[in-house]
Amino acid sequence: MKKTVLIFTLLFFGIYYSQTLPKFENDTLTTSTGFKVYEGLNLKIGTGSMNDGDFKFIRTNASSMFNYYSTTGYQGLVNQANSFRRSNSGLTFKVKKIMTRGNKRNGFVYYVKIGSGLINYEMDVENAIKYREIIVPDEFLPKEKSQIQNSETKYDKLKKIKELKDSGVLSDEEFQKEKDKIMNE
């Protein structure tokens, strides 16, 4: 039983940690999908992901004098009051600044400041890419979980269980059962 739990734990962490975390180095933000964002980059706006077509992950900058603060007004929906309007779909905005929030212990979230004129907007880049609120080349779109899991071939799985058998984690009988499962997938 312990060996089976160990196998599933190793497989889970192998899949989980194979995904890259976003990095901000030398004034360039490299997203988890490999897309590079830097000041001066023109970003094309996609479509909003909220029910009304407005943008959930692009909103009025928190430090902007145009940011709406009331939780009782606007029907208690501050997020909608500060959201980037659907009329901006298809437009291009220049990256003004890359902002980091969070800490090493709890993790970081990266925001990009875009805008025109007095009103600035902040964009949660990872989620804007994931929900296609900004348009990036297909190669930088996040892979679906099924794509990540299916990218491991039978031979990769067989190699892993063989290594577990060789290291003594799996008995001959357990190895054979796992091998049969993989071959019957």
PDB file of C-alpha atoms in Angstrom:
ATOM      1  CA  MET A   1       0.000   0.000   0.000  1.00  0.00           C
ATOM      2  CA  LYS A   2       2.802   2.424   0.929  1.00  0.00           C
ATOM      3  CA  LYS A   3       4.531   1.738  -2.359  1.00  0.00           C
ATOM      4  CA  THR A   4       1.365   2.509  -4.337  1.00  0.00           C
ATOM      5  CA  VAL A   5       0.934   5.818  -2.484  1.00  0.00           C
ATOM      6  CA  LEU A   6       4.570   6.625  -3.197  1.00  0.00           C
ATOM      7  CA  ILE A   7       4.108   5.932  -6.910  1.00  0.00           C
ATOM      8  CA  PHE A   8       1.077   8.203  -7.186  1.00  0.00           C
ATOM      9  CA  THR A   9       2.823  10.917  -5.175  1.00  0.00           C
ATOM     10  CA  LEU A  10       5.841  10.802  -7.487  1.00  0.00           C
ATOM     11  CA  LEU A  11       3.646  10.938 -10.587  1.00  0.00           C
ATOM     12  CA  PHE A  12       1.592  13.859  -9.186  1.00  0.00           C
ATOM     13  CA  PHE A  13       4.616  15.952  -8.251  1.00  0.00           C
ATOM     14  CA  GLY A  14       6.303  15.108 -11.549  1.00  0.00           C
ATOM     15  CA  ILE A  15       3.329  16.546 -13.436  1.00  0.00           C
ATOM     16  CA  TYR A  16       2.838  19.474 -11.027  1.00  0.00           C
ATOM     17  CA  TYR A  17       6.430  20.639 -10.970  1.00  0.00           C
ATOM     18  CA  SER A  18       7.002  20.106 -14.674  1.00  0.00           C
ATOM     19  CA  GLN A  19       4.997  23.269 -15.256  1.00  0.00           C
ATOM     20  CA  THR A  20       7.132  26.406 -15.179  1.00  0.00           C
ATOM     21  CA  LEU A  21       6.472  29.235 -12.759  1.00  0.00           C
ATOM     22  CA  PRO A  22       6.482  32.781 -14.134  1.00  0.00           C
ATOM     23  CA  LYS A  23       9.805  34.649 -13.733  1.00  0.00           C
ATOM     24  CA  PHE A  24      10.624  38.347 -13.727  1.00  0.00           C
ATOM     25  CA  GLU A  25      14.264  38.977 -14.642  1.00  0.00           C
ATOM     26  CA  ASN A  26      16.062  41.848 -16.378  1.00  0.00           C
ATOM     27  CA  ASP A  27      12.850  43.863 -16.899  1.00  0.00           C
ATOM     28  CA  THR A  28      11.212  40.929 -18.717  1.00  0.00           C
ATOM     29  CA  LEU A  29       8.387  38.798 -17.383  1.00  0.00           C
ATOM     30  CA  THR A  30       8.428  35.255 -18.735  1.00  0.00           C
ATOM     31  CA  THR A  31       5.007  33.711 -18.139  1.00  0.00           C
ATOM     32  CA  SER A  32       4.443  30.085 -17.189  1.00  0.00           C
ATOM     33  CA  THR A  33       3.791  29.341 -20.864  1.00  0.00           C
ATOM     34  CA  GLY A  34       7.010  31.043 -22.038  1.00  0.00           C
ATOM     35  CA  PHE A  35       5.462  34.261 -23.406  1.00  0.00           C
ATOM     36  CA  LYS A  36       7.766  37.236 -22.756  1.00  0.00           C
ATOM     37  CA  VAL A  37       6.337  40.578 -21.609  1.00  0.00           C
ATOM     38  CA  TYR A  38       8.387  43.768 -21.299  1.00  0.00           C
ATOM     39  CA  GLU A  39       7.837  47.525 -21.153  1.00  0.00           C
ATOM     40  CA  GLY A  40       6.943  48.916 -24.562  1.00  0.00           C
ATOM     41  CA  LEU A  41       5.469  45.637 -25.854  1.00  0.00           C
ATOM     42  CA  ASN A  42       2.181  46.047 -27.737  1.00  0.00           C
ATOM     43  CA  LEU A  43      -0.474  43.632 -26.473  1.00  0.00           C
ATOM     44  CA  LYS A  44      -3.564  42.918 -28.545  1.00  0.00           C
ATOM     45  CA  ILE A  45      -6.713  42.645 -26.460  1.00  0.00           C
ATOM     46  CA  GLY A  46      -8.865  39.551 -26.933  1.00  0.00           C
ATOM     47  CA  THR A  47     -12.369  39.074 -25.562  1.00  0.00           C
ATOM     48  CA  GLY A  48     -13.626  39.531 -22.019  1.00  0.00           C
ATOM     49  CA  SER A  49     -14.289  36.467 -19.906  1.00  0.00           C
ATOM     50  CA  MET A  50     -17.156  37.818 -17.766  1.00  0.00           C
ATOM     51  CA  ASN A  51     -20.753  36.981 -18.626  1.00  0.00           C
ATOM     52  CA  ASP A  52     -21.417  40.460 -20.001  1.00  0.00           C
ATOM     53  CA  GLY A  53     -18.277  40.392 -22.178  1.00  0.00           C
ATOM     54  CA  ASP A  54     -16.249  42.700 -19.941  1.00  0.00           C
ATOM     55  CA  PHE A  55     -12.774  41.705 -18.806  1.00  0.00           C
ATOM     56  CA  LYS A  56     -12.249  39.936 -15.496  1.00  0.00           C
ATOM     57  CA  PHE A  57      -8.445  40.006 -15.445  1.00  0.00           C
ATOM     58  CA  ILE A  58      -7.935  43.505 -16.858  1.00  0.00           C
ATOM     59  CA  ARG A  59      -9.304  46.214 -14.575  1.00  0.00           C
ATOM     60  CA  THR A  60      -8.781  49.788 -13.482  1.00  0.00           C
ATOM     61  CA  ASN A  61      -5.433  50.134 -11.735  1.00  0.00           C
ATOM     62  CA  ALA A  62      -5.862  50.017  -7.943  1.00  0.00           C
ATOM     63  CA  SER A  63      -3.904  53.267  -7.522  1.00  0.00           C
ATOM     64  CA  SER A  64      -5.850  55.117 -10.218  1.00  0.00           C
ATOM     65  CA  MET A  65      -8.055  58.028  -9.226  1.00  0.00           C
ATOM     66  CA  PHE A  66     -10.703  56.431 -11.475  1.00  0.00           C
ATOM     67  CA  ASN A  67     -10.787  53.203  -9.431  1.00  0.00           C
ATOM     68  CA  TYR A  68     -14.250  52.548  -7.950  1.00  0.00           C
ATOM     69  CA  TYR A  69     -14.082  51.678  -4.223  1.00  0.00           C
ATOM     70  CA  SER A  70     -17.663  51.345  -2.937  1.00  0.00           C
ATOM     71  CA  THR A  71     -18.926  47.888  -1.985  1.00  0.00           C
ATOM     72  CA  THR A  72     -22.539  49.017  -1.654  1.00  0.00           C
ATOM     73  CA  GLY A  73     -22.887  51.090  -4.811  1.00  0.00           C
ATOM     74  CA  TYR A  74     -22.874  49.647  -8.330  1.00  0.00           C
ATOM     75  CA  GLN A  75     -25.083  46.844  -6.999  1.00  0.00           C
ATOM     76  CA  GLY A  76     -22.196  45.721  -4.753  1.00  0.00           C
ATOM     77  CA  LEU A  77     -20.238  44.588  -7.792  1.00  0.00           C
ATOM     78  CA  VAL A  78     -16.979  46.536  -7.628  1.00  0.00           C
ATOM     79  CA  ASN A  79     -15.209  44.099  -9.933  1.00  0.00           C
ATOM     80  CA  GLN A  80     -17.649  44.928 -12.733  1.00  0.00           C
ATOM     81  CA  ALA A  81     -17.340  48.662 -12.045  1.00  0.00           C
ATOM     82  CA  ASN A  82     -13.564  48.502 -12.432  1.00  0.00           C
ATOM     83  CA  SER A  83     -13.430  45.995 -15.269  1.00  0.00           C
ATOM     84  CA  PHE A  84     -11.954  46.765 -18.665  1.00  0.00           C
ATOM     85  CA  ARG A  85     -14.864  47.340 -21.040  1.00  0.00           C
ATOM     86  CA  ARG A  86     -15.750  44.904 -23.835  1.00  0.00           C
ATOM     87  CA  SER A  87     -15.539  47.784 -26.311  1.00  0.00           C
ATOM     88  CA  ASN A  88     -11.729  47.507 -26.013  1.00  0.00           C
ATOM     89  CA  SER A  89     -11.700  44.061 -27.684  1.00  0.00           C
ATOM     90  CA  GLY A  90      -9.368  43.999 -30.659  1.00  0.00           C
ATOM     91  CA  LEU A  91      -7.459  47.135 -29.645  1.00  0.00           C
ATOM     92  CA  THR A  92      -3.725  47.222 -28.949  1.00  0.00           C
ATOM     93  CA  PHE A  93      -2.225  48.676 -25.778  1.00  0.00           C
ATOM     94  CA  LYS A  94       1.410  49.297 -24.900  1.00  0.00           C
ATOM     95  CA  VAL A  95       2.864  47.810 -21.694  1.00  0.00           C
ATOM     96  CA  LYS A  96       3.783  50.724 -19.427  1.00  0.00           C
ATOM     97  CA  LYS A  97       5.103  48.834 -16.431  1.00  0.00           C
ATOM     98  CA  ILE A  98       5.398  45.347 -14.927  1.00  0.00           C
ATOM     99  CA  MET A  99       4.372  45.117 -11.272  1.00  0.00           C
ATOM    100  CA  THR A 100       5.035  42.336  -8.782  1.00  0.00           C
ATOM    101  CA  ARG A 101       2.800  41.622  -5.801  1.00  0.00           C
ATOM    102  CA  GLY A 102       3.210  39.024  -3.105  1.00  0.00           C
ATOM    103  CA  ASN A 103       6.229  37.546  -1.362  1.00  0.00           C
ATOM    104  CA  LYS A 104       8.620  34.620  -1.571  1.00  0.00           C
ATOM    105  CA  ARG A 105       6.746  32.617   1.047  1.00  0.00           C
ATOM    106  CA  ASN A 106       3.256  32.903  -0.463  1.00  0.00           C
ATOM    107  CA  GLY A 107       4.266  33.378  -4.071  1.00  0.00           C
ATOM    108  CA  PHE A 108       4.109  36.250  -6.504  1.00  0.00           C
ATOM    109  CA  VAL A 109       1.479  37.503  -8.921  1.00  0.00           C
ATOM    110  CA  TYR A 110       2.609  39.645 -11.825  1.00  0.00           C
ATOM    111  CA  TYR A 111       0.558  42.496 -13.224  1.00  0.00           C
ATOM    112  CA  VAL A 112       1.119  44.551 -16.321  1.00  0.00           C
ATOM    113  CA  LYS A 113       0.093  48.195 -16.388  1.00  0.00           C
ATOM    114  CA  ILE A 114      -1.473  49.271 -19.683  1.00  0.00           C
ATOM    115  CA  GLY A 115      -3.541  52.269 -20.638  1.00  0.00           C
ATOM    116  CA  SER A 116      -4.002  55.344 -22.662  1.00  0.00           C
ATOM    117  CA  GLY A 117      -4.188  58.866 -21.373  1.00  0.00           C
ATOM    118  CA  LEU A 118      -5.163  59.295 -17.716  1.00  0.00           C
ATOM    119  CA  ILE A 119      -6.773  55.916 -17.146  1.00  0.00           C
ATOM    120  CA  ASN A 120      -4.453  52.999 -16.514  1.00  0.00           C
ATOM    121  CA  TYR A 121      -5.433  49.375 -16.248  1.00  0.00           C
ATOM    122  CA  GLU A 122      -3.739  46.450 -14.552  1.00  0.00           C
ATOM    123  CA  MET A 123      -3.734  43.010 -16.080  1.00  0.00           C
ATOM    124  CA  ASP A 124      -3.214  39.681 -14.324  1.00  0.00           C
ATOM    125  CA  VAL A 125      -1.065  38.348 -17.166  1.00  0.00           C
ATOM    126  CA  GLU A 126      -1.265  34.612 -16.380  1.00  0.00           C
ATOM    127  CA  ASN A 127      -5.064  34.605 -16.213  1.00  0.00           C
ATOM    128  CA  ALA A 128      -5.448  37.033 -19.122  1.00  0.00           C
ATOM    129  CA  ILE A 129      -3.533  34.551 -21.280  1.00  0.00           C
ATOM    130  CA  LYS A 130      -5.393  31.537 -19.890  1.00  0.00           C
ATOM    131  CA  TYR A 131      -8.827  33.073 -20.537  1.00  0.00           C
ATOM    132  CA  ARG A 132      -7.715  34.673 -23.823  1.00  0.00           C
ATOM    133  CA  GLU A 133      -8.283  38.220 -22.688  1.00  0.00           C
ATOM    134  CA  ILE A 134      -5.065  39.001 -24.534  1.00  0.00           C
ATOM    135  CA  ILE A 135      -4.049  37.454 -27.816  1.00  0.00           C
ATOM    136  CA  VAL A 136      -0.768  35.534 -27.828  1.00  0.00           C
ATOM    137  CA  PRO A 137       0.612  33.066 -30.376  1.00  0.00           C
ATOM    138  CA  ASP A 138      -0.841  29.558 -30.008  1.00  0.00           C
ATOM    139  CA  GLU A 139       2.492  28.175 -28.831  1.00  0.00           C
ATOM    140  CA  PHE A 140       2.154  30.315 -25.669  1.00  0.00           C
ATOM    141  CA  LEU A 141      -1.369  29.243 -24.767  1.00  0.00           C
ATOM    142  CA  PRO A 142      -1.531  27.071 -21.653  1.00  0.00           C
ATOM    143  CA  LYS A 143      -1.760  23.358 -22.207  1.00  0.00           C
ATOM    144  CA  GLU A 144      -4.881  21.712 -20.894  1.00  0.00           C
ATOM    145  CA  LYS A 145      -4.377  19.247 -18.062  1.00  0.00           C
ATOM    146  CA  SER A 146      -5.341  16.391 -20.361  1.00  0.00           C
ATOM    147  CA  GLN A 147      -2.638  17.484 -22.829  1.00  0.00           C
ATOM    148  CA  ILE A 148      -0.032  17.526 -20.055  1.00  0.00           C
ATOM    149  CA  GLN A 149      -1.026  14.112 -18.775  1.00  0.00           C
ATOM    150  CA  ASN A 150      -1.282  12.588 -22.250  1.00  0.00           C
ATOM    151  CA  SER A 151       2.092  13.969 -23.287  1.00  0.00           C
ATOM    152  CA  GLU A 152       3.732  11.188 -21.272  1.00  0.00           C
ATOM    153  CA  THR A 153       4.005   8.124 -23.497  1.00  0.00           C
ATOM    154  CA  LYS A 154       3.612   4.515 -22.455  1.00  0.00           C
ATOM    155  CA  TYR A 155       7.357   4.143 -22.758  1.00  0.00           C
ATOM    156  CA  ASP A 156       7.952   7.035 -20.342  1.00  0.00           C
ATOM    157  CA  LYS A 157       5.608   5.411 -17.832  1.00  0.00           C
ATOM    158  CA  LEU A 158       7.267   2.025 -18.280  1.00  0.00           C
ATOM    159  CA  LYS A 159      10.686   3.582 -17.734  1.00  0.00           C
ATOM    160  CA  LYS A 160       9.495   5.181 -14.480  1.00  0.00           C
ATOM    161  CA  ILE A 161       8.096   1.979 -13.052  1.00  0.00           C
ATOM    162  CA  LYS A 162      11.220   0.081 -14.145  1.00  0.00           C
ATOM    163  CA  GLU A 163      13.342   2.575 -12.216  1.00  0.00           C
ATOM    164  CA  LEU A 164      11.069   2.119  -9.178  1.00  0.00           C
ATOM    165  CA  LYS A 165      11.451  -1.653  -9.463  1.00  0.00           C
ATOM    166  CA  ASP A 166      15.244  -1.403  -9.811  1.00  0.00           C
ATOM    167  CA  SER A 167      15.453   0.855  -6.746  1.00  0.00           C
ATOM    168  CA  GLY A 168      13.433  -1.636  -4.689  1.00  0.00           C
ATOM    169  CA  VAL A 169      10.298   0.463  -4.304  1.00  0.00           C
ATOM    170  CA  LEU A 170       8.228  -1.995  -6.357  1.00  0.00           C
ATOM    171  CA  SER A 171       8.255  -5.761  -6.014  1.00  0.00           C
ATOM    172  CA  ASP A 172       8.260  -7.962  -9.137  1.00  0.00           C
ATOM    173  CA  GLU A 173       4.536  -8.574  -8.661  1.00  0.00           C
ATOM    174  CA  GLU A 174       3.702  -4.858  -8.261  1.00  0.00           C
ATOM    175  CA  PHE A 175       5.870  -4.006 -11.261  1.00  0.00           C
ATOM    176  CA  GLN A 176       4.028  -6.559 -13.394  1.00  0.00           C
ATOM    177  CA  LYS A 177       0.599  -5.191 -12.325  1.00  0.00           C
ATOM    178  CA  GLU A 178       1.630  -1.604 -13.139  1.00  0.00           C
ATOM    179  CA  LYS A 179       3.167  -2.715 -16.433  1.00  0.00           C
ATOM    180  CA  ASP A 180      -0.070  -4.516 -17.409  1.00  0.00           C
ATOM    181  CA  LYS A 181      -2.124  -1.416 -16.562  1.00  0.00           C
ATOM    182  CA  ILE A 182       0.082   0.779 -18.732  1.00  0.00           C
ATOM    183  CA  MET A 183       0.064  -1.641 -21.641  1.00  0.00           C
ATOM    184  CA  ASN A 184      -3.759  -1.890 -21.520  1.00  0.00           C
ATOM    185  CA  GLU A 185      -4.333   1.899 -21.581  1.00  0.00           C
TER     186      GLU A 185
END
